[in-house]
């Protein structure tokens, strides 16, 4: 009789056991995922602020060498490539190419600036639109 019980028993999981495990995994994911993704958004904002600061310093180094800031038309490209007829350019002022913001868009450089600076350097945040709050807020050197 014991042999029949052992032979009838399977070594796999029942459908009910699998469903219970799936529900537990779903509940855990429901608690963990929102916290994880909010941290990703915060880290992208921090990365953008750090990149803006680094670009700001590179622009100031350019100004010290050349005696002026790049024009809006020249943009940030002059940090890696010498503008024509500029003998005092001592770049490149960045180790790599000008980075895009953490959301994959180019930083916006305007000279003269409108936020009480000689120039504005900004990212429109996650939504790519002016204004906004939280991760969608504009980030700049002001």
XYZ file of C-alpha atoms in Angstrom, residues 16-136:
121
model
C -2.043 25.986 -6.721
C 1.501 26.139 -5.359
C 2.706 27.904 -8.504
C -0.139 30.426 -8.293
C 0.686 31.188 -4.645
C 4.333 31.789 -5.547
C 3.326 34.044 -8.459
C 1.064 36.113 -6.174
C 3.848 36.520 -3.615
C 6.316 37.614 -6.319
C 3.738 40.063 -7.685
C 3.165 41.578 -4.250
C 6.886 41.972 -3.649
C 7.355 43.582 -7.067
C 4.451 45.937 -6.322
C 6.194 47.180 -3.190
C 9.762 47.299 -4.495
C 9.353 48.575 -8.082
C 7.924 52.043 -7.267
C 10.701 52.710 -4.773
C 13.345 51.534 -7.211
C 12.064 53.645 -10.100
C 11.757 56.771 -7.932
C 15.442 56.349 -7.065
C 16.321 56.081 -10.759
C 14.561 59.387 -11.423
C 16.364 61.095 -8.556
C 19.718 59.801 -9.753
C 19.064 61.131 -13.271
C 18.383 64.592 -11.823
C 21.603 64.410 -9.781
C 23.556 63.296 -12.851
C 22.180 66.225 -14.877
C 23.155 68.686 -12.134
C 26.684 67.236 -12.030
C 27.025 67.411 -15.832
C 25.785 71.014 -15.905
C 28.363 71.907 -13.248
C 31.165 70.239 -15.235
C 30.109 71.988 -18.461
C 29.890 75.303 -16.581
C 33.485 74.886 -15.409
C 34.640 73.993 -18.923
C 32.937 77.119 -20.291
C 34.677 79.247 -17.656
C 38.043 77.711 -18.636
C 37.260 78.552 -22.269
C 36.501 82.139 -21.220
C 39.795 82.437 -19.327
C 41.797 81.242 -22.345
C 39.926 82.934 -25.174
C 38.711 86.051 -23.358
C 35.040 85.515 -24.184
C 32.286 82.959 -23.894
C 31.182 80.912 -26.895
C 28.309 82.446 -28.797
C 24.954 80.670 -28.880
C 25.685 79.767 -32.510
C 29.051 78.188 -31.623
C 27.422 76.323 -28.768
C 29.118 73.737 -26.604
C 30.978 72.199 -29.563
C 33.812 74.723 -29.095
C 34.738 72.965 -25.874
C 36.205 70.149 -27.989
C 36.862 71.774 -31.360
C 38.704 75.041 -31.803
C 36.668 77.826 -33.361
C 38.176 79.277 -36.564
C 40.717 82.076 -36.157
C 41.020 81.651 -32.374
C 44.738 81.494 -31.477
C 44.197 81.450 -27.699
C 42.019 78.324 -27.675
C 43.801 75.822 -25.411
C 41.304 72.971 -25.450
C 39.860 70.516 -25.581
C 38.134 71.497 -22.358
C 36.336 68.174 -21.973
C 37.864 64.692 -21.935
C 35.029 63.295 -24.069
C 32.385 64.682 -26.401
C 29.767 67.012 -24.965
C 27.350 64.693 -23.156
C 23.616 64.582 -23.656
C 21.423 65.011 -20.609
C 20.388 61.810 -18.781
C 17.181 61.717 -20.838
C 19.085 61.667 -24.136
C 18.626 65.291 -25.231
C 21.355 67.887 -25.812
C 21.927 70.550 -23.192
C 20.700 74.011 -24.108
C 23.312 76.781 -24.160
C 22.263 80.419 -24.540
C 24.613 83.386 -24.436
C 23.809 85.944 -23.101
C 21.700 84.290 -20.445
C 18.321 85.348 -19.100
C 18.723 84.066 -15.520
C 21.167 86.726 -14.237
C 24.162 84.938 -15.731
C 26.456 85.627 -18.614
C 25.118 82.411 -20.111
C 22.409 79.852 -19.467
C 23.140 76.166 -19.564
C 20.097 73.970 -18.996
C 18.131 70.794 -19.451
C 14.343 70.761 -19.552
C 14.268 67.590 -17.433
C 12.524 64.315 -18.074
C 9.602 65.731 -20.083
C 11.813 67.871 -22.357
C 9.440 70.835 -21.974
C 10.039 74.191 -20.246
C 8.730 74.359 -16.690
C 7.529 71.430 -14.649
C 8.101 70.017 -11.206
C 9.984 67.069 -9.772
C 11.807 65.103 -12.461
C 10.193 67.325 -15.125
